[in-house]
Tab-separated table of C-alpha atoms in Angstrom:
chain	number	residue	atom	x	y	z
A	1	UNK	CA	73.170	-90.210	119.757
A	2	UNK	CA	74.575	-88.196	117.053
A	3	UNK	CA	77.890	-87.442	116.796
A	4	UNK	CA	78.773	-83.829	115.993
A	5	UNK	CA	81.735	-81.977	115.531
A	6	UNK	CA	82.468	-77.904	115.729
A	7	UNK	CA	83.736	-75.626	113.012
A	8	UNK	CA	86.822	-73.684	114.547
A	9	UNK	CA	87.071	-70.488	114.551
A	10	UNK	CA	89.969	-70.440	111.317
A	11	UNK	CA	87.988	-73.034	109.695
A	12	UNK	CA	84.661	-71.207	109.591
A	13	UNK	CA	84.490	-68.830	106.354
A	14	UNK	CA	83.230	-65.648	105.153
A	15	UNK	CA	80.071	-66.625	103.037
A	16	UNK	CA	79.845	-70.258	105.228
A	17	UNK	CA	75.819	-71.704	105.029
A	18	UNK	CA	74.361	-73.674	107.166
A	19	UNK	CA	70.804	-74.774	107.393
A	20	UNK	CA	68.402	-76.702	109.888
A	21	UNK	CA	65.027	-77.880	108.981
A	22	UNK	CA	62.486	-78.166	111.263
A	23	UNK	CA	58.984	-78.000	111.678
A	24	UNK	CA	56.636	-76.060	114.541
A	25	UNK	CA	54.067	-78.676	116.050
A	26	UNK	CA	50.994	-78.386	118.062
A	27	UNK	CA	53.167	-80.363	120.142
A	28	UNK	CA	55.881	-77.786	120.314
A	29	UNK	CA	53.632	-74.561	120.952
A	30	UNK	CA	51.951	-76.987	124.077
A	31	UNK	CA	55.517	-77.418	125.380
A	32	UNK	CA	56.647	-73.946	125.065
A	33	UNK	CA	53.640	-72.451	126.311
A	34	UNK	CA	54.432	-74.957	129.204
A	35	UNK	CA	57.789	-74.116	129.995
A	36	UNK	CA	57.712	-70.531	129.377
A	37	UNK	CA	54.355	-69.704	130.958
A	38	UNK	CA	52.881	-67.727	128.004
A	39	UNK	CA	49.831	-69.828	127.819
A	40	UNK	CA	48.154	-66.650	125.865
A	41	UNK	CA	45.120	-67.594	123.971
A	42	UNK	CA	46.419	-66.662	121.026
A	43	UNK	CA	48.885	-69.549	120.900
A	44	UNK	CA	46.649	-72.180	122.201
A	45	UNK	CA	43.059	-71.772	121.603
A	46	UNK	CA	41.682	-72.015	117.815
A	47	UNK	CA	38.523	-70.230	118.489
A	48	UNK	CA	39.981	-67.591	120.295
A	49	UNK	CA	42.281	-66.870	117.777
A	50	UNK	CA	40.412	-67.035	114.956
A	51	UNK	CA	38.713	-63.682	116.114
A	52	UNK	CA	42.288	-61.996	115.958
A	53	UNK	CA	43.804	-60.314	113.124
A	54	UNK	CA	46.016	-63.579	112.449
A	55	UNK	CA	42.745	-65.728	111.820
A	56	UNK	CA	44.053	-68.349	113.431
A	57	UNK	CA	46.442	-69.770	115.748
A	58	UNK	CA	50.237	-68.990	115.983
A	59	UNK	CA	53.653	-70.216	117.449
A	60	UNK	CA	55.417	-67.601	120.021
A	61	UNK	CA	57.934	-66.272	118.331
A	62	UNK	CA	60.958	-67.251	120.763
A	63	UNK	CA	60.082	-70.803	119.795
A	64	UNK	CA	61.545	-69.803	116.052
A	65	UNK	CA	64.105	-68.057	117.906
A	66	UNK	CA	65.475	-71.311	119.135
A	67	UNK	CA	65.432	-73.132	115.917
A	68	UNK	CA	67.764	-70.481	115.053
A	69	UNK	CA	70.067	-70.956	118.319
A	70	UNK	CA	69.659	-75.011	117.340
A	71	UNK	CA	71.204	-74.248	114.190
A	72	UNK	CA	74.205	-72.567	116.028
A	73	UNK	CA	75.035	-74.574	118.583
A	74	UNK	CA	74.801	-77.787	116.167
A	75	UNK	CA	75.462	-76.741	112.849
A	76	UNK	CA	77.199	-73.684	112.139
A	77	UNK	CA	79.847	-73.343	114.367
A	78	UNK	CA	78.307	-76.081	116.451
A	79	UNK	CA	79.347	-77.587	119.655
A	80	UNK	CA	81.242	-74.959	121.754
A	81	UNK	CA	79.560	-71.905	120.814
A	82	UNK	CA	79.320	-69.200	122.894
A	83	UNK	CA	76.217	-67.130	122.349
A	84	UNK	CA	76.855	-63.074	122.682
A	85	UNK	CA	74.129	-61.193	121.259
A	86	UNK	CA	71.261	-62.095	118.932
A	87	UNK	CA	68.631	-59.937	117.169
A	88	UNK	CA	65.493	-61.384	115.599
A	89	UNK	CA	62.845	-59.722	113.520
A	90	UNK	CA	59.576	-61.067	113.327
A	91	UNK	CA	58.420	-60.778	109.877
A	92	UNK	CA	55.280	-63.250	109.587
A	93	UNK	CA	53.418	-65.172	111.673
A	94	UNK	CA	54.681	-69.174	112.243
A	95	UNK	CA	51.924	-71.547	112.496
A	96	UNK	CA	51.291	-74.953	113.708
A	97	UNK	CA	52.406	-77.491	111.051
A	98	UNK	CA	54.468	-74.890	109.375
A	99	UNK	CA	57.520	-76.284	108.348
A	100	UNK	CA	60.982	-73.963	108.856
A	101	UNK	CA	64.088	-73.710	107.245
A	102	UNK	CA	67.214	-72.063	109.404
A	103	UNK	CA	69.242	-70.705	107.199
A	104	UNK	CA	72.898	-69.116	108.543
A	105	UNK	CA	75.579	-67.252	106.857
A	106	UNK	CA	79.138	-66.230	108.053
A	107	UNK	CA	79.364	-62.429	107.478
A	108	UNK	CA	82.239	-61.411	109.710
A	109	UNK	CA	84.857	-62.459	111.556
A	110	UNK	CA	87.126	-60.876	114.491
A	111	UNK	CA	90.205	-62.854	114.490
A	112	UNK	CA	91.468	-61.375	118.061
A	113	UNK	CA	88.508	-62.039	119.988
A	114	UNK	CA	87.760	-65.057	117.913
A	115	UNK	CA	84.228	-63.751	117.787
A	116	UNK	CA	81.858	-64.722	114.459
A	117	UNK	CA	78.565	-62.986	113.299
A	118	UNK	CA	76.186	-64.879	111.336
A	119	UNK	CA	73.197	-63.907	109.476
A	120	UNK	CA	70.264	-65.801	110.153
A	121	UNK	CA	66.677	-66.139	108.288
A	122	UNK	CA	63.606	-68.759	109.155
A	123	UNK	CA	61.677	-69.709	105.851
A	124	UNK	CA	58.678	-71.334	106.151
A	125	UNK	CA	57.521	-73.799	103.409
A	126	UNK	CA	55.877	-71.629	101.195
A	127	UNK	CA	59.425	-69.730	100.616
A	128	UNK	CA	58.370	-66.861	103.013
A	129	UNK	CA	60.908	-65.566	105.679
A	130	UNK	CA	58.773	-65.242	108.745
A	131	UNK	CA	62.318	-64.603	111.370
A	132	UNK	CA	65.261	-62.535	110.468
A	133	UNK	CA	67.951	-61.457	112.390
A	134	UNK	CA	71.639	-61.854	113.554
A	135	UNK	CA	73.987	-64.022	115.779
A	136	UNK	CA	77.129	-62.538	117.321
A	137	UNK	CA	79.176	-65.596	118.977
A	138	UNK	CA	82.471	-66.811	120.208
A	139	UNK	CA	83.665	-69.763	118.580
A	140	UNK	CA	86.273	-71.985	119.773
A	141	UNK	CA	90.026	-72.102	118.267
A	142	UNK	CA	89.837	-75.804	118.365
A	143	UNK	CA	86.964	-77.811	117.037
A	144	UNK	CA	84.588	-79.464	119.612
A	145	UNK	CA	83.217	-82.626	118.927
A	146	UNK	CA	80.461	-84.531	121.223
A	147	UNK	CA	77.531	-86.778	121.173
A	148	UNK	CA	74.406	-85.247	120.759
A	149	UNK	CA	71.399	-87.186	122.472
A	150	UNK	CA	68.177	-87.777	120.497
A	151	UNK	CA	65.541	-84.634	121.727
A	152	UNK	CA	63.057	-87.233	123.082
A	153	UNK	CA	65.520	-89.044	125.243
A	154	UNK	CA	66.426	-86.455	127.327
A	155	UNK	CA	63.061	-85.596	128.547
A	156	UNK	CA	62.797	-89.546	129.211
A	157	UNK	CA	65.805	-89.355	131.092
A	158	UNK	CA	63.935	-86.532	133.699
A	159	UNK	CA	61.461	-88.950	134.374
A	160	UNK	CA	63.972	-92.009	135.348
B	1	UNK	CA	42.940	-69.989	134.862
B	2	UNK	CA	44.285	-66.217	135.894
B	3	UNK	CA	42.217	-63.551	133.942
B	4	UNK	CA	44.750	-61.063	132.987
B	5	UNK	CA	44.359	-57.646	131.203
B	6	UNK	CA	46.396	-55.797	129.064
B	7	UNK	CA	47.934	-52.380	128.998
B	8	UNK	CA	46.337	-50.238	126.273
B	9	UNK	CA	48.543	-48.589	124.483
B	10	UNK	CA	47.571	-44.616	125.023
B	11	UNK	CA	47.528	-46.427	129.373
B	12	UNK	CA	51.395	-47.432	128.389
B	13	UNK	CA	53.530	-44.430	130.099
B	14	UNK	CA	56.952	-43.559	129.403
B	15	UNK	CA	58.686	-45.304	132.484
B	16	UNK	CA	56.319	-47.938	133.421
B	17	UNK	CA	57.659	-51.303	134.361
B	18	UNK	CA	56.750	-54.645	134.978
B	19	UNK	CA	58.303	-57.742	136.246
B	20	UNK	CA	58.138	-61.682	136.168
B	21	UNK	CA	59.839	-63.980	138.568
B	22	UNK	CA	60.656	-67.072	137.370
B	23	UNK	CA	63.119	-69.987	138.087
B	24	UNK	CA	65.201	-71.979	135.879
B	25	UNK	CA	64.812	-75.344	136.504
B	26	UNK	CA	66.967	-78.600	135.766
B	27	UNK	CA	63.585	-79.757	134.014
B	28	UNK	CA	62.843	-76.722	132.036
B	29	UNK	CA	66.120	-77.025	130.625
B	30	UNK	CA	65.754	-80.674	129.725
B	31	UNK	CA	62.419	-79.729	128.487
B	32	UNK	CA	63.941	-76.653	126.392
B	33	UNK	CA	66.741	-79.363	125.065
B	34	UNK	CA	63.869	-81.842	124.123
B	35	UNK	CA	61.644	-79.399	122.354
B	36	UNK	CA	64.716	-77.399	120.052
B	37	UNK	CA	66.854	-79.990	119.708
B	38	UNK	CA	69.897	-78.290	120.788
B	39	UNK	CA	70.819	-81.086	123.258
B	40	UNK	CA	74.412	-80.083	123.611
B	41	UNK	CA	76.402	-81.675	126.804
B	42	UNK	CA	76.863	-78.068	128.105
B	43	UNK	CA	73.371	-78.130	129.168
B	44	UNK	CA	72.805	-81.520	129.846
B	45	UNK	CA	76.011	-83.482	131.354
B	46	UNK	CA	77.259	-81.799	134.505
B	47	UNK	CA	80.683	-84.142	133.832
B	48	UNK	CA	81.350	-82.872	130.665
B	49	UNK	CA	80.396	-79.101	131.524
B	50	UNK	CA	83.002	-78.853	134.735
B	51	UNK	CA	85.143	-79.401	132.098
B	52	UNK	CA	84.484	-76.413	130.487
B	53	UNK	CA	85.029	-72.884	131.059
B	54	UNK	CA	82.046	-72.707	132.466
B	55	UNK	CA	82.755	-75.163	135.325
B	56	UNK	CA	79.048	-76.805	135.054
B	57	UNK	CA	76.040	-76.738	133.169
B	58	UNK	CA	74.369	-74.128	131.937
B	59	UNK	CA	70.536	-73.051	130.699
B	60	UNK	CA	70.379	-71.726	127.011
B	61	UNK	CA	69.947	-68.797	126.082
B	62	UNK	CA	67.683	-68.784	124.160
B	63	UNK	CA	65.239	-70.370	127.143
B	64	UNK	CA	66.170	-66.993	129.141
B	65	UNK	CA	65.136	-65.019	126.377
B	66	UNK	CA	61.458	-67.168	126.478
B	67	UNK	CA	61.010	-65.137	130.100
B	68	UNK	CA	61.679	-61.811	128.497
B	69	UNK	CA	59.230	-62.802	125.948
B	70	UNK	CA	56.595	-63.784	128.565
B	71	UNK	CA	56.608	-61.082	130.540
B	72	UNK	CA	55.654	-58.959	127.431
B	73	UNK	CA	52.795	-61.278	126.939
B	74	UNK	CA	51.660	-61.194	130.198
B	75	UNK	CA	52.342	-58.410	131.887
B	76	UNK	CA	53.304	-55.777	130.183
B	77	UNK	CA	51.935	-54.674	127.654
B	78	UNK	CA	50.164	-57.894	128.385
B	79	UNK	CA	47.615	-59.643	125.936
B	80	UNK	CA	46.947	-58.969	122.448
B	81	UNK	CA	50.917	-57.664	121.807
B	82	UNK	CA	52.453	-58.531	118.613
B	83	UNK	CA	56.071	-59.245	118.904
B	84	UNK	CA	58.303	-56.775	116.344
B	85	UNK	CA	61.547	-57.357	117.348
B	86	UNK	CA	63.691	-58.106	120.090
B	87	UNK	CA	67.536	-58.161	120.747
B	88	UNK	CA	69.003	-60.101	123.647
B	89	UNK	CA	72.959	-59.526	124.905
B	90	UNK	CA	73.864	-62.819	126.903
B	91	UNK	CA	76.112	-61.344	129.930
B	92	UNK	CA	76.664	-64.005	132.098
B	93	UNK	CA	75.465	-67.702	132.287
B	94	UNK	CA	72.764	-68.714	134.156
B	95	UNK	CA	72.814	-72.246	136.025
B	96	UNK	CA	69.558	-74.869	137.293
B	97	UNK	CA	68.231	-73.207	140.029
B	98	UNK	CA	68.994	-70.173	139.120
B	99	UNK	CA	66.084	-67.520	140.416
B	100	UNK	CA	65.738	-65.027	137.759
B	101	UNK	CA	63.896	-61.837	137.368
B	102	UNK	CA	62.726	-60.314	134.119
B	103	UNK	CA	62.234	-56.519	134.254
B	104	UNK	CA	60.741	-54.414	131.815
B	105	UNK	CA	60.479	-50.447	131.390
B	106	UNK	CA	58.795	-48.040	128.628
B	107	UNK	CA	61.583	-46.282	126.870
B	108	UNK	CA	59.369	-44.745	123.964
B	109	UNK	CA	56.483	-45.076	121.949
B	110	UNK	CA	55.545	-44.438	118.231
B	111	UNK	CA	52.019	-43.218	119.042
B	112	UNK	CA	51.337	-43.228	114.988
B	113	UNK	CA	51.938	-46.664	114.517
B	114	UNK	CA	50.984	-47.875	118.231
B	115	UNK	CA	54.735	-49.070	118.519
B	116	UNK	CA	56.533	-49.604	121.679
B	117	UNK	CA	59.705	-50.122	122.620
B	118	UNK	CA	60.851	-51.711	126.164
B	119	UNK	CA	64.433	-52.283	127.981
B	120	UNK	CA	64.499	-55.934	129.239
B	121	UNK	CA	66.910	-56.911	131.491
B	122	UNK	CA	67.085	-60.513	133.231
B	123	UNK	CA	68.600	-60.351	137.215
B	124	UNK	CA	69.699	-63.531	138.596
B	125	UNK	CA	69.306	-64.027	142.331
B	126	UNK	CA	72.220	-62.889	143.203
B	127	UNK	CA	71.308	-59.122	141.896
B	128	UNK	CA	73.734	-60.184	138.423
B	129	UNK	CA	71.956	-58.911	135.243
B	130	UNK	CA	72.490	-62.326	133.016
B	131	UNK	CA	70.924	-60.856	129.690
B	132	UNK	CA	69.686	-57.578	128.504
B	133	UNK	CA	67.764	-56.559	125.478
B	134	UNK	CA	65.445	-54.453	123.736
B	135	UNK	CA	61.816	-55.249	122.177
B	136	UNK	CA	59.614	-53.345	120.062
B	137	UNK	CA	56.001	-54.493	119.812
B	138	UNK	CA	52.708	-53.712	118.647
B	139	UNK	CA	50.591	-52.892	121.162
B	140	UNK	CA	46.219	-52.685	120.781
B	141	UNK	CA	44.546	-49.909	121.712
B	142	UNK	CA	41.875	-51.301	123.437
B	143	UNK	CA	42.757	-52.866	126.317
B	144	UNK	CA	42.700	-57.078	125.717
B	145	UNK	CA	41.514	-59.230	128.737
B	146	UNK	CA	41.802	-62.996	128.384
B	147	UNK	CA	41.687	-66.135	130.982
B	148	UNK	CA	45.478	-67.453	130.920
B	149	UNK	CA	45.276	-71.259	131.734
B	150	UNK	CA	47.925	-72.589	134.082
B	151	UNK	CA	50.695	-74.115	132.589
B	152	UNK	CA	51.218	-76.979	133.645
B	153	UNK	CA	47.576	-77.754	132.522
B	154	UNK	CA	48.040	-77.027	128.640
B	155	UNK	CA	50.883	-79.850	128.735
B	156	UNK	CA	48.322	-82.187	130.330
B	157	UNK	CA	45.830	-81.107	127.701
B	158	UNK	CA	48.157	-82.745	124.847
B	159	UNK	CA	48.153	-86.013	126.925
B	160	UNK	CA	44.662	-86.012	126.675
């Protein structure tokens, strides 16, 4: 458990950074091919892919989108977010073993809607931005603040 | 194994559509929650979500947007498609259990570049449209035929 607590919507700040490391497994790719059903060669099979023009194997690119929806709903604003809208680009391909940055940035604010866009960008390790793109959410007016379980505990939990 | 091929892109018509039916389950979104990390009570605790204004728990978004995502990869344009860019409104929630269908259609095509642009909306079972979006991809111009393995199968390769 981790306890975590929001940034409210007159706390967050024009120019406010966040950031969430984290890396993109051979373990992850498995599990998203898994649970999304794109079990596409291209993701999953090193020979196969080796043959394309990315010479080699490569994350989907809605797995980076959820580091960056991670980094919103437990960094910056955190708890209580409301996702709206998001836009990704995808610049680069994400590999296994590649390890990302998230990196967010306040860059407006509606005060009567208490709505918040955020900038967000996915660096790998070699300093290359391989996802950009930007969050529009609703943030709460009071801060939120709740235990986060450990990832790998709630998939033990399902099989209780 | 389901050998699937692709859409070519001078096949892809103005129009065309495609669509994937898929469920949300209460383990997909535990498994979504293990693999991001966004393990936030709201999709997780069905105490702490009646609590909220969303009067129970709900799937992430960002795990909707993995369907949209899918059904590019499989169906249409199918194999082979390189993911550009892809926006995603969030319009309502959608709960475990919740029966959704992903539907794509052609909107226009950048024959110079072999670019492609498709409206994706996401139905839930009750005819409610519970995200919307746009994607641009690449799409080859030979036609790509590849044997998708069954899902559940690439998890149980990992265990091996």
């Amino acid at each position: 458990m981790t306890r975590v607590r929001s940034v409210a919507f007159d706390e967050l700040e024009l120019g406010q950074t966040a950031r969430l490391d984290k890396s993109v497994t051979d373990e992850d790719i498995r599990a998203f091919a898994a649970l999304s059903g794109d079990t596409n060669p291209i993701h999953l099979d090193e020979a196969y892919a080796r043959g394309t023009r990315f010479e080699g194997r490569i994350a989907h690119g809605m797995l980076v989108g959820a580091h960056i929806s991670t980094a919103l709903a437990t960094r910056l604003p955190g708890p209580g977010t409301i996702f709206l809208a998001q836009t990704l680009r995808f610049e680069r391909p994400v590999r296994p073993g590649d390890e990302l940055s998230t990196h967010l940035e306040v860059t407006a604010k509606d005060d009567r809607r208490g709505f918040a866009t955020l900038a967000c960008r996915v660096e790998n390790q070699n300093g290359e931005t391989v996802v950009t793109g930007e969050a529009r959410v609703m943030v709460p007016r009071t801060p939120v603040e709740v235990d986060l379980p450990d990832p790998a505990s709630v998939l033990g939990a399902k099989m209780d």
